[in-house]
CSV table of C-alpha atoms in Angstrom, one decimal:
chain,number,residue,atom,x,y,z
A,1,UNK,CA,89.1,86.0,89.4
A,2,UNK,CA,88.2,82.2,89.0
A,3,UNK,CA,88.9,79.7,92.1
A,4,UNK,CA,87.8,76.3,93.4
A,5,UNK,CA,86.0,76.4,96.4
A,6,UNK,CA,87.2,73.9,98.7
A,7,UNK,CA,85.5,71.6,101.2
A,8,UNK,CA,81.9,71.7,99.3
A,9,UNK,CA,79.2,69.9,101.2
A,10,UNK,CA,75.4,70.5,100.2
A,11,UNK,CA,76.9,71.6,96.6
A,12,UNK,CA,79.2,71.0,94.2
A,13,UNK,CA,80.0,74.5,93.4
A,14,UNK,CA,83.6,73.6,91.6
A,15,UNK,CA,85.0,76.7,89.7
A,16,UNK,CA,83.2,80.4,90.6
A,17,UNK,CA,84.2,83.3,89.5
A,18,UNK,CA,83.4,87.1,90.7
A,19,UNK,CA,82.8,90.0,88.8
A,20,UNK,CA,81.0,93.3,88.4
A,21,UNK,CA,77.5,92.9,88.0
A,22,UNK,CA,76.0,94.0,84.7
A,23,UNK,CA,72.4,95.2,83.8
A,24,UNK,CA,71.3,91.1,82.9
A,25,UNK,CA,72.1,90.3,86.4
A,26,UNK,CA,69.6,92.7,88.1
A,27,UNK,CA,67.4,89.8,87.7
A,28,UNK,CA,69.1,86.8,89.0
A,29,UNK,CA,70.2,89.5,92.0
A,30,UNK,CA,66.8,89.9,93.0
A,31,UNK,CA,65.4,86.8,92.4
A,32,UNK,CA,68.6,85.8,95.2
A,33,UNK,CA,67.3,88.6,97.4
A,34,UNK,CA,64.2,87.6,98.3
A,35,UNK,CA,64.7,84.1,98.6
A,36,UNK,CA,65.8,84.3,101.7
A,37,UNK,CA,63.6,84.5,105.0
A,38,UNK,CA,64.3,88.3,105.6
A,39,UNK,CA,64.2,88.8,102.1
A,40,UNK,CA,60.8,87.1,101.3
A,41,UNK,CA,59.4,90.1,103.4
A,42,UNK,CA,60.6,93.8,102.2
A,43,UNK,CA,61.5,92.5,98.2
A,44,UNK,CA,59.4,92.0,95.2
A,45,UNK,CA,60.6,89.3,92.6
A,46,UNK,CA,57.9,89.7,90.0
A,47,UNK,CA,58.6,90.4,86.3
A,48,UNK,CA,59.2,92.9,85.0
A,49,UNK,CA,61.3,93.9,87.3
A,50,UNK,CA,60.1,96.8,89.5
A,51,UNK,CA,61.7,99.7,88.1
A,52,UNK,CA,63.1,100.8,91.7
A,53,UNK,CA,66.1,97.9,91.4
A,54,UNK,CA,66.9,99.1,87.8
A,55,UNK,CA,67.4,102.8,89.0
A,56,UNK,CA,69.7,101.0,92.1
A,57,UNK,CA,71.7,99.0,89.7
A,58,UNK,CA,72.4,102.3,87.6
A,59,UNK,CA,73.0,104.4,90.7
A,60,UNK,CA,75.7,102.2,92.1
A,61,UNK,CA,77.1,101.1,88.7
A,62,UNK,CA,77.8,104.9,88.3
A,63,UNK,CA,79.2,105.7,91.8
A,64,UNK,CA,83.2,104.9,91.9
A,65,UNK,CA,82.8,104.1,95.5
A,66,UNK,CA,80.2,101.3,95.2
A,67,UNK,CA,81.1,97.9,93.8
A,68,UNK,CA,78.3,95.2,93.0
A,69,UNK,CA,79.7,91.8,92.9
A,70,UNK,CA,78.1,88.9,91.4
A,71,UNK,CA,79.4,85.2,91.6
A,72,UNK,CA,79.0,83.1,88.8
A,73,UNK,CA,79.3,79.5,87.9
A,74,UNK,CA,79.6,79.1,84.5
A,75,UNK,CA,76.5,81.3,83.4
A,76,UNK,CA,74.4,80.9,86.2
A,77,UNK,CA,74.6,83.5,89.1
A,78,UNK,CA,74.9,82.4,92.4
A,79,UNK,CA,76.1,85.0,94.9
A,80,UNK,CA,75.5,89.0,95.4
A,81,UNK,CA,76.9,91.4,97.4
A,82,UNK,CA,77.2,94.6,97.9
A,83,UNK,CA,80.6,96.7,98.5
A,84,UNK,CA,80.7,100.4,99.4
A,85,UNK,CA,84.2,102.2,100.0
A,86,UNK,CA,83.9,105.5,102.3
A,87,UNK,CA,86.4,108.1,103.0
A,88,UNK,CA,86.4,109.2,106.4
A,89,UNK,CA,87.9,111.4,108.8
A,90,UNK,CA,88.0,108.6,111.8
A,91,UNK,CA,91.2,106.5,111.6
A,92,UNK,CA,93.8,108.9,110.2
A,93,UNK,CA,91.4,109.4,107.4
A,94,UNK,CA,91.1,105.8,106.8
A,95,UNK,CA,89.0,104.2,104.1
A,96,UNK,CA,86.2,102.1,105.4
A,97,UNK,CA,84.8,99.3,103.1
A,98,UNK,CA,81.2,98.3,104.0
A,99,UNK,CA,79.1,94.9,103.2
A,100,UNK,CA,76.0,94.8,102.4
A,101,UNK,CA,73.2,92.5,100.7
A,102,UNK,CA,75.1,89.4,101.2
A,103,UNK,CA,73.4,86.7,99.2
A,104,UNK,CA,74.3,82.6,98.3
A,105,UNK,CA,72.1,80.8,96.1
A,106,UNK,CA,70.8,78.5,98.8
A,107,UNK,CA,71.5,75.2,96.7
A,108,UNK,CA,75.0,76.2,97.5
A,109,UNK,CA,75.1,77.1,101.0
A,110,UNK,CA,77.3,75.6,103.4
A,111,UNK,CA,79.9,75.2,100.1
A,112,UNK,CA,82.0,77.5,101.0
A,113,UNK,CA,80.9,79.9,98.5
A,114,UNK,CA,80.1,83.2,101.3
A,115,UNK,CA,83.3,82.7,102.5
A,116,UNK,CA,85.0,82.8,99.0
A,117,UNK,CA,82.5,85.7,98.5
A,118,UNK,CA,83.8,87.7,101.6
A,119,UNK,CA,87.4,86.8,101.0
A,120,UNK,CA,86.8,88.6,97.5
A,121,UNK,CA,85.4,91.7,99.4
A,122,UNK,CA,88.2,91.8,102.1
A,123,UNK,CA,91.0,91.6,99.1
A,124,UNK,CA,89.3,94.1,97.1
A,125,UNK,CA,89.3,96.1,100.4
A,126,UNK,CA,92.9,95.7,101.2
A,127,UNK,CA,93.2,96.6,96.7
A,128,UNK,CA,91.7,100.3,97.7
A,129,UNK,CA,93.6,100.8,100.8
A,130,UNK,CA,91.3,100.5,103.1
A,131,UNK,CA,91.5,100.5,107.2
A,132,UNK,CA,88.9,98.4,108.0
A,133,UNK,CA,86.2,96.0,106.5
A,134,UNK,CA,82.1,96.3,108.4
A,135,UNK,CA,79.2,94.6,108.0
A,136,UNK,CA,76.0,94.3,110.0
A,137,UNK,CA,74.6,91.0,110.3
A,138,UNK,CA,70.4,90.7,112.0
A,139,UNK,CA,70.8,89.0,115.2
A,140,UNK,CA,68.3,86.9,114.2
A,141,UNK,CA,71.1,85.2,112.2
A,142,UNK,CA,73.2,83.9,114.7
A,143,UNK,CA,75.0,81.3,112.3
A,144,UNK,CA,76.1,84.6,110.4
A,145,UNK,CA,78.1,86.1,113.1
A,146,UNK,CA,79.5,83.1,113.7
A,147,UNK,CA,80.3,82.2,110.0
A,148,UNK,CA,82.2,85.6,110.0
A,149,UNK,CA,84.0,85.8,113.6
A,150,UNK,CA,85.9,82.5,111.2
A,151,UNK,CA,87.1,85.2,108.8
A,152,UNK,CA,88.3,87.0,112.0
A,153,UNK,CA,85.7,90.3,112.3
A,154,UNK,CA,84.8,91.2,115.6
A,155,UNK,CA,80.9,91.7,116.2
A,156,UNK,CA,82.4,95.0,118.9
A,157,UNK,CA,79.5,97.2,117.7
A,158,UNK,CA,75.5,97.1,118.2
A,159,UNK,CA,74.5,97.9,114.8
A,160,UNK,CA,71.1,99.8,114.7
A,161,UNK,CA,68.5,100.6,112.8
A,162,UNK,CA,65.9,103.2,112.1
A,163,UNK,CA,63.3,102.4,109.3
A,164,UNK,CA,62.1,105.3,107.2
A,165,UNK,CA,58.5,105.9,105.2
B,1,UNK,CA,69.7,125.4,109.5
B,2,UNK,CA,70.0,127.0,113.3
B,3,UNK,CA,68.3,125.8,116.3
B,4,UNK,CA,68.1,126.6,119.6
B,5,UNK,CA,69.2,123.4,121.8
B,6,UNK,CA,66.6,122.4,124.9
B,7,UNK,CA,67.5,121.2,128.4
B,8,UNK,CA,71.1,122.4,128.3
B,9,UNK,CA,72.1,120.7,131.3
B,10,UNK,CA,76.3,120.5,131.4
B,11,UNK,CA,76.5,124.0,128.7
B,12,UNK,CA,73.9,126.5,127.3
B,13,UNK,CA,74.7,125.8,123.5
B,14,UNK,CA,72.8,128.1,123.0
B,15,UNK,CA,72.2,128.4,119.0
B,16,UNK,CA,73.6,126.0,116.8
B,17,UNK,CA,74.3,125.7,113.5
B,18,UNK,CA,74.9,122.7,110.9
B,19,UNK,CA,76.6,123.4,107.6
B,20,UNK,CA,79.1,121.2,105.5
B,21,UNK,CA,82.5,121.5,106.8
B,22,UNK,CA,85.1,123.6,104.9
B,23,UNK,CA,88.6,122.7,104.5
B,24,UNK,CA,89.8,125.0,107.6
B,25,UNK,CA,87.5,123.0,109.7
B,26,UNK,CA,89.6,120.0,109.6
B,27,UNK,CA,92.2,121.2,112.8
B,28,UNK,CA,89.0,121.3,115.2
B,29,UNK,CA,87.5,118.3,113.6
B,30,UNK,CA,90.4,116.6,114.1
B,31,UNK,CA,90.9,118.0,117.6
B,32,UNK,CA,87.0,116.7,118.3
B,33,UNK,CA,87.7,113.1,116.7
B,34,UNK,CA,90.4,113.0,119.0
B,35,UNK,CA,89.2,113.9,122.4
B,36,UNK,CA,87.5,110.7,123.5
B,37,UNK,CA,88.1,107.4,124.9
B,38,UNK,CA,88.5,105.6,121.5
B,39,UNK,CA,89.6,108.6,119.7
B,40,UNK,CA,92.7,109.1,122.0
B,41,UNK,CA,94.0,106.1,121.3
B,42,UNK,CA,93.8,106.1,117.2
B,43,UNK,CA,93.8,109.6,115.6
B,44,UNK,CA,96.9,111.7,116.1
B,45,UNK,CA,96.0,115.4,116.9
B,46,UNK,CA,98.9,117.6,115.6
B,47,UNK,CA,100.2,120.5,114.2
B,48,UNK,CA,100.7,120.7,111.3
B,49,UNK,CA,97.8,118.0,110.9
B,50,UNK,CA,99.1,114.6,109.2
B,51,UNK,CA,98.0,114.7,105.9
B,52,UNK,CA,95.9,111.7,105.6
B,53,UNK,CA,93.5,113.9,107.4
B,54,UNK,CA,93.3,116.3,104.8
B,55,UNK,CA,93.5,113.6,102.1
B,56,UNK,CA,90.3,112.0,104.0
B,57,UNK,CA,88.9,116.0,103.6
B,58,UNK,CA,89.0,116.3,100.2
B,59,UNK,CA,87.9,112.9,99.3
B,60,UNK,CA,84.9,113.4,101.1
B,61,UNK,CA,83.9,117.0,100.0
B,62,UNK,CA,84.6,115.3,96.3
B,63,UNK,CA,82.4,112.8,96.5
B,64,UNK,CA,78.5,113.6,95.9
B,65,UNK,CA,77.0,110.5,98.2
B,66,UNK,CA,78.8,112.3,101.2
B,67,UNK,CA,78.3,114.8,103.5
B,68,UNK,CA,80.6,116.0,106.7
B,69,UNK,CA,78.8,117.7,108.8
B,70,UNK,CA,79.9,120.5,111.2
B,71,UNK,CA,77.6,121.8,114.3
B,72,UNK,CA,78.8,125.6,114.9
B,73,UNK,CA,77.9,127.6,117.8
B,74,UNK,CA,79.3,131.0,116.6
B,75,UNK,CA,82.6,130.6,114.8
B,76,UNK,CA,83.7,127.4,116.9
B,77,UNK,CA,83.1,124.0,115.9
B,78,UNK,CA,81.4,122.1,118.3
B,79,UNK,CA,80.2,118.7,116.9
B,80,UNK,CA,80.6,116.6,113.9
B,81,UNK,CA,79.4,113.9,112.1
B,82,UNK,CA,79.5,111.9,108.6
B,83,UNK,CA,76.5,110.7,106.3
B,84,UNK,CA,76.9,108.5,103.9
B,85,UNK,CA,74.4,108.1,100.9
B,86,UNK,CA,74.5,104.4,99.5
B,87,UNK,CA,72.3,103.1,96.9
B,88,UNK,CA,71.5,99.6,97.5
B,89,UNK,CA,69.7,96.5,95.7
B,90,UNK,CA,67.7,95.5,99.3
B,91,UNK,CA,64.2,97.1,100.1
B,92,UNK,CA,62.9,97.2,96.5
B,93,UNK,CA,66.2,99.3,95.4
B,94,UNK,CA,66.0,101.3,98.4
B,95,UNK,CA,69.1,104.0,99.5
B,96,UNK,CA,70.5,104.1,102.7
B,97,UNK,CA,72.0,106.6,105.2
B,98,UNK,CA,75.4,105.6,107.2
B,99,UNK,CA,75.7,107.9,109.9
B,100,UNK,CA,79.7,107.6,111.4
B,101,UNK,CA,82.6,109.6,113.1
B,102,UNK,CA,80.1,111.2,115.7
B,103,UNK,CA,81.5,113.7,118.5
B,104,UNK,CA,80.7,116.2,120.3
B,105,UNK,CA,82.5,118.9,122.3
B,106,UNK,CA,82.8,117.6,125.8
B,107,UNK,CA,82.0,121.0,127.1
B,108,UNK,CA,78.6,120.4,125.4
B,109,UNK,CA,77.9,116.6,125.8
B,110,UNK,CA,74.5,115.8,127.3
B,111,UNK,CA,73.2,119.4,126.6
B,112,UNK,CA,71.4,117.9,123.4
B,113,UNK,CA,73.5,119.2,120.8
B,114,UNK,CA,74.0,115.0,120.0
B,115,UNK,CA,70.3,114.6,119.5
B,116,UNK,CA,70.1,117.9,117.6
B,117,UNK,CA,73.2,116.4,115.4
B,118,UNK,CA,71.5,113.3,114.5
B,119,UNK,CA,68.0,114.9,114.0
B,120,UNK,CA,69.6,116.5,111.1
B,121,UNK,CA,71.3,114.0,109.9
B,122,UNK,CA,67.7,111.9,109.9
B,123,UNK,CA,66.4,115.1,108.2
B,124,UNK,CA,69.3,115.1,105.2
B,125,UNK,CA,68.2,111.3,105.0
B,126,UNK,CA,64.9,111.9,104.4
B,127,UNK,CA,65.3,114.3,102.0
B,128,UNK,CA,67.7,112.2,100.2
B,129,UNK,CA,65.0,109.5,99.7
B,130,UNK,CA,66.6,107.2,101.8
B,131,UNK,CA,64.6,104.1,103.0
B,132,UNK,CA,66.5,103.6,106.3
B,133,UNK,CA,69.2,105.4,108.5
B,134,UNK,CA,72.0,103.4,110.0
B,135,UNK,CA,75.1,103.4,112.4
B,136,UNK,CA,77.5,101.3,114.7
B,137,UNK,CA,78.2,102.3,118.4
B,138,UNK,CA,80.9,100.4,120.2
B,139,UNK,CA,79.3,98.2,122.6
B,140,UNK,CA,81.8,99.7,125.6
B,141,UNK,CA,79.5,102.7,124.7
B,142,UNK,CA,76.2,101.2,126.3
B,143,UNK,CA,75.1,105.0,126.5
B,144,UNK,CA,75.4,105.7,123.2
B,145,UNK,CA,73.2,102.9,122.9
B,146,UNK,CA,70.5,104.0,124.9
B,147,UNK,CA,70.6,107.6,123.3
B,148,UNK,CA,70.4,106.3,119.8
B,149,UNK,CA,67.2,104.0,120.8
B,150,UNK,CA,65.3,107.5,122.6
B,151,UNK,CA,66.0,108.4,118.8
B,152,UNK,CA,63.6,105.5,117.3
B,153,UNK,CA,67.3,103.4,116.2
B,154,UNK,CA,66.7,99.8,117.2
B,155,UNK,CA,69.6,97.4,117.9
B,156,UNK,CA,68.4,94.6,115.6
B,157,UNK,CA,71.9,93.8,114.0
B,158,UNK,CA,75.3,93.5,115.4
B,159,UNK,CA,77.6,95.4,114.0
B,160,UNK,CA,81.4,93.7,113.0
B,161,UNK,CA,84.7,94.9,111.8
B,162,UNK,CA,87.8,93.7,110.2
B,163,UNK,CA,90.7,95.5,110.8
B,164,UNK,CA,93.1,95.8,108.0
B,165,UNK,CA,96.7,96.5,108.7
């Protein structure tokens, strides 16, 4: 799916396009990762790669109910994210589609790009029947919520944590 | 596994067990899911079941990254909940654990079958290699809250959702 992102403001980003990420893209997807504040502090962009993101790219690439979406402008990728669809019993036995590892390449920010991102998640959510689209978003990124109360979710949940080692 | 629950305040559970839950445990799972606040006003308990519930049953037992779980004391169900194994390209590669769908018996509630419940479900994640456990608690829940941080769960995102229709 190609389309022109409208309104652009920092960027330029003209025609993207989304698709499943391939085995190249593992490194342009990291290298998004941890440029980002939170990022910066639990990933490692060092090549070669470590071999922990290979094994997740192969994990998820062979699981029917995990999508990884890349966004691409011409050859270069600019956007990640994650997609997981669960069956569940909650709901009728509804289909829940969960966002993760939202990424923009941040000479694009604020061009519209994460919105066109999470309109291609929502669609592809409404494609496997799902009942309703999550996400959790660190409250230390309040722009975030706001940016997706726009595309009309409703921040009704605490969403917590517990790290493991 | 079977354990013997502490400070049974409301019940005396007594000893419970967790296993994965079989196809005839869908009726009382059903009947758990919904008998509660929220529950009541979208599951539809009924006889014959609807059949999205059992559609929602078999998709679930058929897919490797999850796990229903059933808490038994004797032959009757008493609690249930859902973990979700998702491989992910944040934390180095790292997988994660999506606990959702929690209940338990009324008759039992506050007699620590919950904390026993998500004890093993921390335990499963653990021994799944994952690098963090996560869930979403409605925020007209503020209990729940407060039960899930005496756990070590920490409230650090907020949790949003998109209803599809």
């Amino acid at each position: 799916m190609a389309r022109d992102l409208r309104s652009p403001v920092h960027g330029k980003p003209g025609e993207v396009s989304f698709r499943r990420a391939a085995r190249a893209d593992v490194e342009p997807i990291v290298r998004l990762l941890a440029n980002d504040p939170l990022g910066a502090k639990r990933e490692r962009y060092e090549l070669p790669l470590p071999q922990s993101y290979l094994a997740a790219f192969e994990a998820i690439a062979a699981d029917p109910n995990n999508e990884l979406v890349v966004a691409c402008r011409g050859d270069d990728v600019v956007g990640v994210l994650q997609i997981t669809f669960t069956p569940g019993m909650t709901y009728e036995g509804g289909w829940r589609a969960t966002i993760e590892g939202v990424r923009v390449d941040e000479k694009l920010r604020s061009a519209g790009l994460g919105r066109a991102m999470i309109e291609h998640a929502i669609l592809r959510a409404r494609e496997r029947g799902c009942r309703l689209v999550q996400l959790t978003t660190d409250k230390t990124r309040p722009d975030a919520k706001r940016f997706y109360e726009t595309l009309g979710f409703v921040a009704s949940h605490e969403g917590m944590k517990l790290q493991l080692r």
